[in-house]
GROMACS .gro file of C-alpha atoms in nm:
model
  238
    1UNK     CA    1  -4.186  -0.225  -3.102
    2UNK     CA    2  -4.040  -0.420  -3.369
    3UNK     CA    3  -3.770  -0.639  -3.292
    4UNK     CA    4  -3.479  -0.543  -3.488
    5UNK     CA    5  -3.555  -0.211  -3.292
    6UNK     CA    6  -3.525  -0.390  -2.933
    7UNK     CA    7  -3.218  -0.522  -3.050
    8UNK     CA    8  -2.958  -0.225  -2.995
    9UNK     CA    9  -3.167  -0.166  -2.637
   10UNK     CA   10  -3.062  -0.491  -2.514
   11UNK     CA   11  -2.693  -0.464  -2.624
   12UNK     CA   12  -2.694  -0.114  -2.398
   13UNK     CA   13  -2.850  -0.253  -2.125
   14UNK     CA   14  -2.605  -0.579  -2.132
   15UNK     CA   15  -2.302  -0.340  -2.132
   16UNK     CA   16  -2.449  -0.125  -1.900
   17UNK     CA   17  -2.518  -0.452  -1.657
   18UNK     CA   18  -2.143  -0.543  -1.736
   19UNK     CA   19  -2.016  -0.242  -1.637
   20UNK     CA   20  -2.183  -0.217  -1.324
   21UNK     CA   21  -2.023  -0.544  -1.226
   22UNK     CA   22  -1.702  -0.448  -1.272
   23UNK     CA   23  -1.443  -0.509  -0.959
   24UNK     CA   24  -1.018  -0.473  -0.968
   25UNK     CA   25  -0.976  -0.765  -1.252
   26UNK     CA   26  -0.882  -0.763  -1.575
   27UNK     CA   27  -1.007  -0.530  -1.876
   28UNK     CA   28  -1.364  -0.500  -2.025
   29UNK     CA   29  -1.354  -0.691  -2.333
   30UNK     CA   30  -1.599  -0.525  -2.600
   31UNK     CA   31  -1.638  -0.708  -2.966
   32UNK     CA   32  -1.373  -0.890  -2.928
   33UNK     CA   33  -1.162  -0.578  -2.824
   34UNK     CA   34  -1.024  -0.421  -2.439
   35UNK     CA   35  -1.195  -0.137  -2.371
   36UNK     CA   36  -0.919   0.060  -2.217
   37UNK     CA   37  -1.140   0.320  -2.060
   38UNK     CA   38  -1.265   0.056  -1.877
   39UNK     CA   39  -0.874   0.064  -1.644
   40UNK     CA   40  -1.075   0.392  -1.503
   41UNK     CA   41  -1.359   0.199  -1.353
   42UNK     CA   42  -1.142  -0.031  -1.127
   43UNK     CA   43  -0.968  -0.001  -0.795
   44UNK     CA   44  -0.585  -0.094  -0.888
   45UNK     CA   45  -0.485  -0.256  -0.590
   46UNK     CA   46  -0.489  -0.609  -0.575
   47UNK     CA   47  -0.747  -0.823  -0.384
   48UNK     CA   48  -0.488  -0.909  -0.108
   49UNK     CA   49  -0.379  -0.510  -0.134
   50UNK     CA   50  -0.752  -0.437  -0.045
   51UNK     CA   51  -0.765  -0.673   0.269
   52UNK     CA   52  -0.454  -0.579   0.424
   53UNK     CA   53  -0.572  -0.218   0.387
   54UNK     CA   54  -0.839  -0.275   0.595
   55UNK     CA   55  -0.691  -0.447   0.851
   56UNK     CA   56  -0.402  -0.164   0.862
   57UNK     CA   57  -0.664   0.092   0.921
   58UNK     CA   58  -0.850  -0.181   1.195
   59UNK     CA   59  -0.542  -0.188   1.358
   60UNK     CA   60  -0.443   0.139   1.337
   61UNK     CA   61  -0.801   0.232   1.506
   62UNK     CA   62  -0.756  -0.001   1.768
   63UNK     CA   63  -0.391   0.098   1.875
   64UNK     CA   64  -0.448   0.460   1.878
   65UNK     CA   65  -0.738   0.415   2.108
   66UNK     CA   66  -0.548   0.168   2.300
   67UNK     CA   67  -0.227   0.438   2.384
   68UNK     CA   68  -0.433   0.737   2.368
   69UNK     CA   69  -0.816   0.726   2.439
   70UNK     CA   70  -1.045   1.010   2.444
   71UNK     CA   71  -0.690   1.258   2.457
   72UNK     CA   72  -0.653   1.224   2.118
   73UNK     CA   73  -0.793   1.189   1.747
   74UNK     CA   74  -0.600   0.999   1.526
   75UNK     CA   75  -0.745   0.859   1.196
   76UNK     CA   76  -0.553   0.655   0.980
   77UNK     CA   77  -0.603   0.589   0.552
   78UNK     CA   78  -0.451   0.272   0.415
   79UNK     CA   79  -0.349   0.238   0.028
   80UNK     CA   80  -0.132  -0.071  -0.078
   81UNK     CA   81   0.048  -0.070   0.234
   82UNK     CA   82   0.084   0.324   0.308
   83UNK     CA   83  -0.072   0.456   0.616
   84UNK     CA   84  -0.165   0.835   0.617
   85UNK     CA   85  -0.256   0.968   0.994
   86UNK     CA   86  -0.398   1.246   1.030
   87UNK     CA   87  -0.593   1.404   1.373
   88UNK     CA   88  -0.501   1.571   1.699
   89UNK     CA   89  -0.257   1.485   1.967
   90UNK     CA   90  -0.210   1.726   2.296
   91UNK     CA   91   0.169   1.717   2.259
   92UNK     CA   92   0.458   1.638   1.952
   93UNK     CA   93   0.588   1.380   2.212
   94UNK     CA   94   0.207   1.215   2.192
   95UNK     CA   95   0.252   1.277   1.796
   96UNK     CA   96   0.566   1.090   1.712
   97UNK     CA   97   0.448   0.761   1.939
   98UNK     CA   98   0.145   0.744   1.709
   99UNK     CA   99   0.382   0.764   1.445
  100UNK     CA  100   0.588   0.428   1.598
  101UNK     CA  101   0.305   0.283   1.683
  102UNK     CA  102   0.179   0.293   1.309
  103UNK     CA  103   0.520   0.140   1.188
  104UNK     CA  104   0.523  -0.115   1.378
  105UNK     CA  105   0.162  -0.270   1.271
  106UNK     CA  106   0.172  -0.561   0.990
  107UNK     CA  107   0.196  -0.482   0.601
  108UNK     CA  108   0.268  -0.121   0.686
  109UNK     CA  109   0.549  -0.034   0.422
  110UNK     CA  110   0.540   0.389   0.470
  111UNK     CA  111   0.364   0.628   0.721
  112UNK     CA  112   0.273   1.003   0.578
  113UNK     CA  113   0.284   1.240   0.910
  114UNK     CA  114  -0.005   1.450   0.886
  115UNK     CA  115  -0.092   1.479   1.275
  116UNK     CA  116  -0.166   1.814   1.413
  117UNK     CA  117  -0.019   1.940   1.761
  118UNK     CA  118  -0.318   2.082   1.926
  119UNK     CA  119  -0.694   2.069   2.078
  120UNK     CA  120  -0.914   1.826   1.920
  121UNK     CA  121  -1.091   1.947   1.597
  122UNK     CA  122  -1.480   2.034   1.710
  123UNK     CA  123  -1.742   1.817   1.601
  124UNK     CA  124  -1.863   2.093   1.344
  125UNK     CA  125  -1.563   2.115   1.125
  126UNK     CA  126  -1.539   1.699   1.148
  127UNK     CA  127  -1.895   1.742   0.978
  128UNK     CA  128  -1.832   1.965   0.739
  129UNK     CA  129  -1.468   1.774   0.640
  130UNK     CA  130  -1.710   1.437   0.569
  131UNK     CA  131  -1.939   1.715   0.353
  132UNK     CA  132  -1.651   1.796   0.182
  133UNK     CA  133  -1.536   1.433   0.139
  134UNK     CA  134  -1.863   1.374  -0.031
  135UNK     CA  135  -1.834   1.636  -0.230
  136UNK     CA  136  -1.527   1.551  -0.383
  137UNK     CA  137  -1.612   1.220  -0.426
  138UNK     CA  138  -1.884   1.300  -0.631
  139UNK     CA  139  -1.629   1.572  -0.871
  140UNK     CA  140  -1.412   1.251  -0.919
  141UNK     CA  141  -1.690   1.028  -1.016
  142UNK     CA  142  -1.830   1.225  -1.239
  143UNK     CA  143  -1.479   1.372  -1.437
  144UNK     CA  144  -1.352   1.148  -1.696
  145UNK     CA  145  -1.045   1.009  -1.729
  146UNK     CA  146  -0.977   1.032  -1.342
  147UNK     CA  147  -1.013   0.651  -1.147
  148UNK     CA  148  -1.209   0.749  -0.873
  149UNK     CA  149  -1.270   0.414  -0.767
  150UNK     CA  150  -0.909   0.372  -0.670
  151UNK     CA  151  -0.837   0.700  -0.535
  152UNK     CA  152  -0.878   0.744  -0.154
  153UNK     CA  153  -0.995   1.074  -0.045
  154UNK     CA  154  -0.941   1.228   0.379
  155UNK     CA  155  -1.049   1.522   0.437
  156UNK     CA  156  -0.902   1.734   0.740
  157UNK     CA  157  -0.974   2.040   0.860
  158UNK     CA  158  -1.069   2.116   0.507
  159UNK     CA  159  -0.731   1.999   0.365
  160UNK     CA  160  -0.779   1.705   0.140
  161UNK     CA  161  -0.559   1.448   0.049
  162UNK     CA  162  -0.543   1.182  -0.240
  163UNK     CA  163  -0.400   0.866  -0.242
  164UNK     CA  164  -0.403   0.613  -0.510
  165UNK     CA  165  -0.216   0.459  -0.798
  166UNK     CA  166  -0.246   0.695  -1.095
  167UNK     CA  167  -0.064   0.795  -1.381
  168UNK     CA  168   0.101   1.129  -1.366
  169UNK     CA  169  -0.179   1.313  -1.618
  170UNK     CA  170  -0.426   1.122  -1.405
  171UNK     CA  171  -0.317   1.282  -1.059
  172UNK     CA  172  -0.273   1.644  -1.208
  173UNK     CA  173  -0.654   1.605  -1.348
  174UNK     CA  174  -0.759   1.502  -1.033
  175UNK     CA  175  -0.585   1.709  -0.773
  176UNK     CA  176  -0.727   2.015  -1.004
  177UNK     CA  177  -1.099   1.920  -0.997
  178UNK     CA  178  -1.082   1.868  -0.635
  179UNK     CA  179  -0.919   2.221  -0.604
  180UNK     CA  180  -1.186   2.388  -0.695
  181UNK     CA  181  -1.446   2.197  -0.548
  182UNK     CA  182  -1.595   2.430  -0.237
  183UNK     CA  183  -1.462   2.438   0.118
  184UNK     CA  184  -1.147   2.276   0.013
  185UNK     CA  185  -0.864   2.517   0.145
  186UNK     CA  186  -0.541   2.301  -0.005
  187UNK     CA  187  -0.507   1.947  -0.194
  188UNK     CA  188  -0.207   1.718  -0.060
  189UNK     CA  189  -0.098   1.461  -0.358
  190UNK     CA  190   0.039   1.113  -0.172
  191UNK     CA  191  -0.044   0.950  -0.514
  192UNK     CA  192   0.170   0.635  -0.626
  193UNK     CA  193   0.253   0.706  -1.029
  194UNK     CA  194   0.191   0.396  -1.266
  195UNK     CA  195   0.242   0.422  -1.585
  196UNK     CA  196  -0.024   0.381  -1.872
  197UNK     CA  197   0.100   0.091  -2.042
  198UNK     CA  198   0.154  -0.122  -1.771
  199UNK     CA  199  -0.239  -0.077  -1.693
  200UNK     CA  200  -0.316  -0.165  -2.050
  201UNK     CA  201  -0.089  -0.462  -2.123
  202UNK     CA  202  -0.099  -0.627  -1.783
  203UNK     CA  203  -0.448  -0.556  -1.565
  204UNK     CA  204  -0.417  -0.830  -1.395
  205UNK     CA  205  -0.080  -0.818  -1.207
  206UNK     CA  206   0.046  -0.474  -0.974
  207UNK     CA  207   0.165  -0.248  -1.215
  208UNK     CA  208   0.530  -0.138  -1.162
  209UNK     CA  209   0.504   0.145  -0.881
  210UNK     CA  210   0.721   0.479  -0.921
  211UNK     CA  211   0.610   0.676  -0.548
  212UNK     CA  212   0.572   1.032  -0.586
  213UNK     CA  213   0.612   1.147  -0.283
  214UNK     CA  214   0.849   1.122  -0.019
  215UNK     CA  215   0.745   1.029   0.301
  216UNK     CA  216   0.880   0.848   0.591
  217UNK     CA  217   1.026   0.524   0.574
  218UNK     CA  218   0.870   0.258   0.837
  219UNK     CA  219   1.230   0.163   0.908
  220UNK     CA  220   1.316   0.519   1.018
  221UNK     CA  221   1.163   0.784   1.250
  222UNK     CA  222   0.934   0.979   1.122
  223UNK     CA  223   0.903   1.388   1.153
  224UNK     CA  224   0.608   1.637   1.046
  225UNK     CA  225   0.610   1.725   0.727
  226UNK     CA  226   0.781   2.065   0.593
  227UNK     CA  227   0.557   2.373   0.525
  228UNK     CA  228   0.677   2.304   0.155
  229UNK     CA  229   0.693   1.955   0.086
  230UNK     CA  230   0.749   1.934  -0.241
  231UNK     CA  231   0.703   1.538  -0.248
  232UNK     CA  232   0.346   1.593  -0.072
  233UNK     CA  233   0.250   1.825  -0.391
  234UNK     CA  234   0.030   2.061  -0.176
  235UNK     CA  235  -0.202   2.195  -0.455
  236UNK     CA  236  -0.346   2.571  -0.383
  237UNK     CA  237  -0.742   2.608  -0.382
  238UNK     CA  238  -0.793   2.793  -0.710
   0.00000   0.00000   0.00000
């Protein structure tokens, strides 16, 4: 092959390699130009955002287990600092300790209330809710314009909820390709709405944060939420 042919090849793969290497910082800078497409391909929480995340949902793992052992099924999500629990507890009394419990661990800011009053979910439809985890997962990856890689997706008892930071046209893509992905019976929203020019100018510092839903403050007690939450944004299967 000639070499002014090889030439374009290697620019591909290079950008290609680039891309792939891609993490929460900063834009991809092109010919001398920031590729703003590239704001899709990173996780939008900052680097201390994503540790204390982790150790919320540690934590949360540990402390549920520690009050409630095999009697209940409580699974918490962490995104910047909001804690979404969802699972089984025998009794509403069991149901709002888990919810104190989760406000009082470190760098929690909000808890969303999403724990059931009831038996425990079988093993079979905990299956098929990571199936349909993995499915979704896959719709969001492979959509553009939608930042899957800082969108959190639970799945429970084929109800699927989205957390993330977004911008409002980016959640209402999103929560619409998930609705129709199979198995999923409703879509809950909990996204955090950024807007577009603060992830263009400024990458590298937490863009200004407008929540969209309400949910309960981890100052005051928590209840279930109502049938028609409108600050959940429960989304229909179409």
């Amino acid at each position: 092959m000639p070499l002014s042919a090889t030439r374009p090849l290697a620019r591909c793969l290079l950008t290609l390699a680039c891309l792939s290497t891609l993490s929460g910082c900063g834009l991809l800078v092109v010919g001398g130009t920031a590729a703003t497409t590239a704001v899709v391909a990173t996780d939008r929480r900052t680097a201390g955002e994503q540790v204390d995340d982790q150790t919320i949902e540690l934590r949360t793992s540990s402390e549920m287990n520690k009050a409630f052992g095999d009697k209940a099924r409580i699974v918490g999500t962490a995104y910047a600092g909001r804690l979404l629990l969802v699972g089984d507890v025998p009794t509403d009394a069991d149901r709002k300790q888990a919810v104190t419990i989760a406000q009082g661990i470190t760098k929690v800011r909000t808890v969303d209330d999403y724990i059931r009053v009831g038996d425990l979910t079988p093993l079979s439809v905990r299956t098929n809710d990571t199936w349909i985890t993995s499915k979704v997962k896959t719709e969001l990856m492979t959509t553009e314009n939608v930042p899957f890689r800082t969108i959190k997706v639970t799945t429970e008892r084929g109800i699927v909820y989205l957390m993330g930071k977004v911008t409002a046209t980016e959640g209402e893509l999103a929560a619409k390709v998930v609705s129709g992905v199979s198995g999923v019976n409703k879509v809950v929203k909990l996204f955090q709405i950024v807007s577009r020019e603060s992830l263009i100018t400024d990458p590298g510092k937490p863009a200004p944060v407008t929540d969209s839903s309400a949910s309960s403050s981890a100052d005051a007690p928590a209840s279930p939420p109502p049938a028609n939450d409108a600050g959940a944004q429960p989304m229909p299967v179409q």
